[in-house]
Amino acid sequence: MKKNTIGLVLSGGGARGIAHAGVLKALDELNITVSHISGTSSGAMVGVLYASGIKPDQMIDILKKTKLFNIAGLSFDMRGLLKTSSFKKIITENLKVKNFEDLNIPVSVCLTDFTNALTVHVSKGPLLDPLIATCSIPLVFTPTIMKGSIMVDGGLLNNFPVEPLIGNCDYIVGVHVNPIGTLKRVRIKGILERCFQLAIMSTTKTKSGKCDLFIEPVALRKYSIFDTSHAHEIFRIGYKAAMNSKEALLKMAR
C-alpha cells in the first residue's frame, strides 16, 4: 500500500528554531517520513541539516557551539550589526552536500528580496548563499547579495512558507515557533524582536489554515529569538509538542 506523503513547514524564529529539531526527533521516533520541507530563517537551516542526513540530537550541539549572536562578530558594514560568519560556519563545517539537488529530501528555502520587495523560494542550485541570506535578520546581520539583489531573512515577508508544499504532498504539517505573549520588559533588543513578531503574526494565522496539522508550542514564549543558551529546553518543548499530536500524525502517515 502506498504511504501518504507528508510535507513540513518550518517557520523562522531565531534560537526558537531549535524546537524544529525536537519536532523532527519525534517524527523519527514515530517512523514518520517527511517527503518535502519548506522553511525560512532558522526553520530553513534545521530543515536543510535534517535533509542532509544530520540527526536532530546532533543539531543541538551544532547550534550551541556556533555562537550566533557573539559580539566578537560585530560588523562594520553599517548594513547590519553582526557578521554572517556564524551561519557560514554551520553550513561549511556540517553539510556534506553543496547543492539542493544533493539533499535526501526536497527542501525549499524562503528568502526576502529586499531590493525588489519580493518573496523568493529557492530549491535548486548552491545551498550556501540562500541559507545564509534566509537567516539574516535585517539590521541585525549583514545581508547577502545574490544576482545583484539584497537578500535577507525570508520571515520579513513570509515567515510561514506553506506555498511550495501545496499540491506536492497529501498532508501538510506546519510548525510555528513564534507564539506571541505579553511584553514584560522594554529593551531595545526586545522591541526589535516584538516588532518582527507582530509584523508576521497576521499572515501566519491566515496560512495556518492551509495545514492539516498546525503545531505552535506556547511554552516557547518565555524564550527570546536570540537565546541560544537554553537550546536543550527549546528542543524538548518542540519534541513534546509533536508528541502531543502523536495520534494525528500517525493517522496522516497511515
Short mmCIF file of C-alpha atoms in Angstrom, two decimals:
data_model
loop_
_atom_site.label_atom_id
_atom_site.label_comp_id
_atom_site.label_asym_id
_atom_site.label_seq_id
_atom_site.Cartn_x
_atom_site.Cartn_y
_atom_site.Cartn_z
CA MET A 1 0.00 0.00 0.00
CA LYS A 2 1.29 3.44 -0.94
CA LYS A 3 2.05 5.62 2.08
CA ASN A 4 0.73 9.16 2.32
CA THR A 5 3.29 11.89 1.73
CA ILE A 6 3.76 14.49 4.44
CA GLY A 7 5.22 17.94 3.85
CA LEU A 8 6.65 20.03 6.67
CA VAL A 9 6.57 23.84 7.00
CA LEU A 10 9.17 25.19 9.42
CA SER A 11 8.82 28.83 10.44
CA GLY A 12 11.59 31.21 11.30
CA GLY A 13 12.23 32.07 14.93
CA GLY A 14 15.94 32.55 15.62
CA ALA A 15 17.05 30.39 18.55
CA ARG A 16 13.49 29.15 18.94
CA GLY A 17 14.04 27.28 15.67
CA ILE A 18 15.86 24.61 17.71
CA ALA A 19 12.33 23.44 18.61
CA HIS A 20 12.01 22.28 14.99
CA ALA A 21 14.78 19.76 15.67
CA GLY A 22 12.73 18.44 18.61
CA VAL A 23 9.72 18.01 16.33
CA LEU A 24 11.87 16.11 13.83
CA LYS A 25 13.15 13.81 16.58
CA ALA A 26 9.54 12.96 17.44
CA LEU A 27 8.76 12.23 13.79
CA ASP A 28 11.78 9.92 13.59
CA GLU A 29 10.66 8.02 16.68
CA LEU A 30 7.18 7.65 15.20
CA ASN A 31 8.72 6.38 11.93
CA ILE A 32 7.04 9.18 10.00
CA THR A 33 8.81 10.03 6.76
CA VAL A 34 8.85 13.64 5.60
CA SER A 35 8.54 13.96 1.82
CA HIS A 36 9.11 17.73 1.43
CA ILE A 37 10.31 20.59 3.63
CA SER A 38 9.69 24.30 3.22
CA GLY A 39 11.38 26.65 5.67
CA THR A 40 12.51 30.14 6.36
CA SER A 41 15.30 31.50 8.55
CA SER A 42 16.22 29.03 11.35
CA GLY A 43 13.48 26.71 10.09
CA ALA A 44 15.26 26.53 6.75
CA MET A 45 18.59 25.86 8.48
CA VAL A 46 17.17 22.99 10.54
CA GLY A 47 15.29 21.63 7.51
CA VAL A 48 18.42 21.53 5.35
CA LEU A 49 20.54 19.96 8.11
CA TYR A 50 17.90 17.25 8.52
CA ALA A 51 17.54 16.69 4.77
CA SER A 52 21.31 16.27 4.51
CA GLY A 53 21.21 13.35 6.97
CA ILE A 54 22.07 15.06 10.26
CA LYS A 55 20.12 13.67 13.22
CA PRO A 56 18.00 16.07 15.33
CA ASP A 57 20.03 15.36 18.51
CA GLN A 58 23.21 16.41 16.70
CA MET A 59 21.69 19.75 15.78
CA ILE A 60 21.65 20.93 19.41
CA ASP A 61 25.43 20.69 19.65
CA ILE A 62 25.90 22.25 16.22
CA LEU A 63 23.73 25.27 17.04
CA LYS A 64 25.09 25.68 20.59
CA LYS A 65 28.76 25.58 19.58
CA THR A 66 28.24 28.27 16.98
CA LYS A 67 27.64 31.48 18.90
CA LEU A 68 25.20 33.13 16.51
CA PHE A 69 24.93 36.40 18.40
CA ASN A 70 28.53 36.75 19.56
CA ILE A 71 29.63 40.38 20.00
CA ALA A 72 33.02 39.35 18.55
CA GLY A 73 31.25 39.06 15.22
CA LEU A 74 30.48 42.77 15.03
CA SER A 75 30.25 44.09 11.50
CA PHE A 76 31.46 47.49 10.38
CA ASP A 77 29.47 47.20 7.16
CA MET A 78 26.77 49.56 8.52
CA ARG A 79 24.08 47.38 6.90
CA GLY A 80 23.90 45.07 9.92
CA LEU A 81 25.30 44.83 13.45
CA LEU A 82 26.69 41.31 13.15
CA LYS A 83 28.56 39.35 10.51
CA THR A 84 27.02 36.25 8.94
CA SER A 85 30.20 34.20 9.50
CA SER A 86 28.41 32.13 12.20
CA PHE A 87 25.86 30.88 9.66
CA LYS A 88 28.58 30.17 7.12
CA LYS A 89 30.46 28.14 9.75
CA ILE A 90 27.41 25.95 10.46
CA ILE A 91 26.92 25.26 6.77
CA THR A 92 30.51 24.67 5.68
CA GLU A 93 31.50 22.55 8.70
CA ASN A 94 28.42 20.34 8.85
CA LEU A 95 26.88 19.99 5.42
CA LYS A 96 28.44 17.29 3.28
CA VAL A 97 26.49 18.45 0.23
CA LYS A 98 26.70 21.77 -1.58
CA ASN A 99 23.57 21.80 -3.71
CA PHE A 100 19.83 21.45 -3.09
CA GLU A 101 19.69 18.57 -5.56
CA ASP A 102 22.02 16.51 -3.34
CA LEU A 103 19.74 16.55 -0.29
CA ASN A 104 17.88 13.39 0.76
CA ILE A 105 14.58 15.32 0.98
CA PRO A 106 13.50 18.15 -1.34
CA VAL A 107 13.79 21.47 0.50
CA SER A 108 12.55 24.93 -0.43
CA VAL A 109 14.18 27.91 1.30
CA CYS A 110 12.28 31.19 1.58
CA LEU A 111 14.15 34.48 1.14
CA THR A 112 13.17 38.12 1.05
CA ASP A 113 14.42 40.06 -1.97
CA PHE A 114 14.89 43.36 -0.13
CA THR A 115 15.76 45.23 -3.31
CA ASN A 116 12.53 44.37 -5.13
CA ALA A 117 10.27 43.74 -2.10
CA LEU A 118 9.53 40.15 -3.11
CA THR A 119 9.38 36.71 -1.54
CA VAL A 120 11.69 34.24 -3.30
CA HIS A 121 11.62 30.44 -2.91
CA VAL A 122 14.88 28.66 -3.76
CA SER A 123 15.04 24.87 -4.20
CA LYS A 124 17.78 24.40 -6.79
CA GLY A 125 21.46 25.17 -7.11
CA PRO A 126 24.03 26.02 -4.39
CA LEU A 127 22.91 25.93 -0.76
CA LEU A 128 25.35 28.35 0.86
CA ASP A 129 24.10 31.81 -0.12
CA PRO A 130 20.35 31.11 0.19
CA LEU A 131 20.84 29.59 3.66
CA ILE A 132 22.95 32.50 4.90
CA ALA A 133 20.50 35.02 3.45
CA THR A 134 17.36 33.48 4.93
CA CYS A 135 18.89 33.64 8.43
CA SER A 136 20.00 37.27 8.09
CA ILE A 137 17.55 39.33 10.16
CA PRO A 138 17.57 42.90 8.76
CA LEU A 139 19.68 45.36 10.79
CA VAL A 140 20.97 42.51 13.00
CA PHE A 141 23.00 40.68 10.31
CA THR A 142 24.63 41.94 7.14
CA PRO A 143 22.60 41.00 4.05
CA THR A 144 23.67 38.68 1.22
CA ILE A 145 23.94 39.84 -2.37
CA MET A 146 22.51 37.36 -4.89
CA LYS A 147 22.28 38.15 -8.59
CA GLY A 148 22.56 41.85 -7.87
CA SER A 149 19.76 41.92 -5.26
CA ILE A 150 19.97 42.33 -1.49
CA MET A 151 18.65 39.13 0.12
CA VAL A 152 17.61 38.94 3.78
CA ASP A 153 15.56 36.85 6.22
CA GLY A 154 12.63 35.20 4.45
CA GLY A 155 10.49 35.79 7.51
CA LEU A 156 10.33 39.50 6.76
CA LEU A 157 7.62 38.86 4.15
CA ASN A 158 6.82 35.18 4.65
CA ASN A 159 7.64 33.52 7.96
CA PHE A 160 5.44 30.52 7.25
CA PRO A 161 6.18 29.45 3.65
CA VAL A 162 3.46 26.88 3.07
CA GLU A 163 3.11 27.72 -0.66
CA PRO A 164 5.82 25.38 -2.07
CA LEU A 165 4.10 22.38 -0.44
CA ILE A 166 0.57 22.95 -1.73
CA GLY A 167 -0.23 20.28 -4.31
CA ASN A 168 3.06 18.44 -3.71
CA CYS A 169 2.06 16.23 -0.77
CA ASP A 170 -1.01 14.55 0.69
CA TYR A 171 -0.77 16.29 4.06
CA ILE A 172 0.92 19.43 5.33
CA VAL A 173 2.20 19.77 8.90
CA GLY A 174 3.10 23.29 9.97
CA VAL A 175 5.40 24.11 12.88
CA HIS A 176 5.35 27.72 14.08
CA VAL A 177 7.85 28.65 16.80
CA ASN A 178 6.81 32.27 17.35
CA PRO A 179 3.84 32.20 19.72
CA ILE A 180 3.34 35.76 20.91
CA GLY A 181 2.77 36.59 24.56
CA THR A 182 2.65 39.65 26.81
CA LEU A 183 5.58 42.07 26.67
CA LYS A 184 7.16 42.23 30.13
CA ARG A 185 10.34 44.25 29.64
CA VAL A 186 11.01 47.17 27.31
CA ARG A 187 14.54 46.94 25.95
CA ILE A 188 15.95 47.69 22.52
CA LYS A 189 16.52 44.02 21.62
CA GLY A 190 13.09 43.11 22.97
CA ILE A 191 11.41 45.87 20.97
CA LEU A 192 13.13 44.73 17.78
CA GLU A 193 12.00 41.16 18.41
CA ARG A 194 8.46 42.27 19.25
CA CYS A 195 8.15 44.35 16.06
CA PHE A 196 9.22 41.37 13.99
CA GLN A 197 6.72 39.06 15.70
CA LEU A 198 3.82 41.47 15.35
CA ALA A 199 4.56 42.03 11.67
CA ILE A 200 4.40 38.33 10.84
CA MET A 201 1.57 37.33 13.19
CA SER A 202 -1.45 38.07 10.98
CA THR A 203 -0.15 36.35 7.84
CA THR A 204 0.88 33.26 9.78
CA LYS A 205 -2.61 32.87 11.25
CA THR A 206 -4.11 33.02 7.77
CA LYS A 207 -1.68 30.46 6.34
CA SER A 208 -2.05 28.06 9.25
CA GLY A 209 -5.46 27.14 7.84
CA LYS A 210 -3.75 25.58 4.84
CA CYS A 211 -2.14 22.96 7.09
CA ASP A 212 -3.72 19.66 8.05
CA LEU A 213 -1.93 19.94 11.40
CA PHE A 214 -0.58 23.14 12.95
CA ILE A 215 1.88 22.89 15.85
CA GLU A 216 2.69 26.03 17.86
CA PRO A 217 4.38 25.32 21.22
CA VAL A 218 3.16 28.10 23.52
CA ALA A 219 5.93 27.31 26.05
CA LEU A 220 8.39 28.98 23.66
CA ARG A 221 7.01 32.39 24.63
CA LYS A 222 9.46 32.68 27.53
CA TYR A 223 12.49 32.32 25.26
CA SER A 224 13.94 35.07 23.11
CA ILE A 225 14.77 34.53 19.44
CA PHE A 226 18.34 35.41 20.48
CA ASP A 227 18.52 32.90 23.36
CA THR A 228 20.79 30.00 22.35
CA SER A 229 21.72 29.27 25.99
CA HIS A 230 18.51 27.25 26.52
CA ALA A 231 18.89 25.06 23.45
CA HIS A 232 18.08 21.80 25.25
CA GLU A 233 14.91 23.19 26.84
CA ILE A 234 13.73 24.61 23.50
CA PHE A 235 14.46 21.26 21.81
CA ARG A 236 12.40 19.40 24.44
CA ILE A 237 9.48 21.79 24.01
CA GLY A 238 9.39 21.05 20.27
CA TYR A 239 9.61 17.31 20.90
CA LYS A 240 6.81 17.36 23.46
CA ALA A 241 4.55 19.48 21.22
CA ALA A 242 4.90 16.98 18.38
CA MET A 243 4.30 14.02 20.67
CA ASN A 244 1.13 15.72 21.92
CA SER A 245 -0.08 15.42 18.30
CA LYS A 246 1.08 11.81 18.00
CA GLU A 247 -2.29 10.34 17.05
CA ALA A 248 -2.97 12.96 14.36
CA LEU A 249 0.49 12.41 12.88
CA LEU A 250 0.16 8.63 12.80
CA LYS A 251 -3.25 8.92 11.21
CA MET A 252 -1.81 11.03 8.39
CA ALA A 253 1.03 8.59 7.86
CA ARG A 254 -1.44 5.70 7.54
#
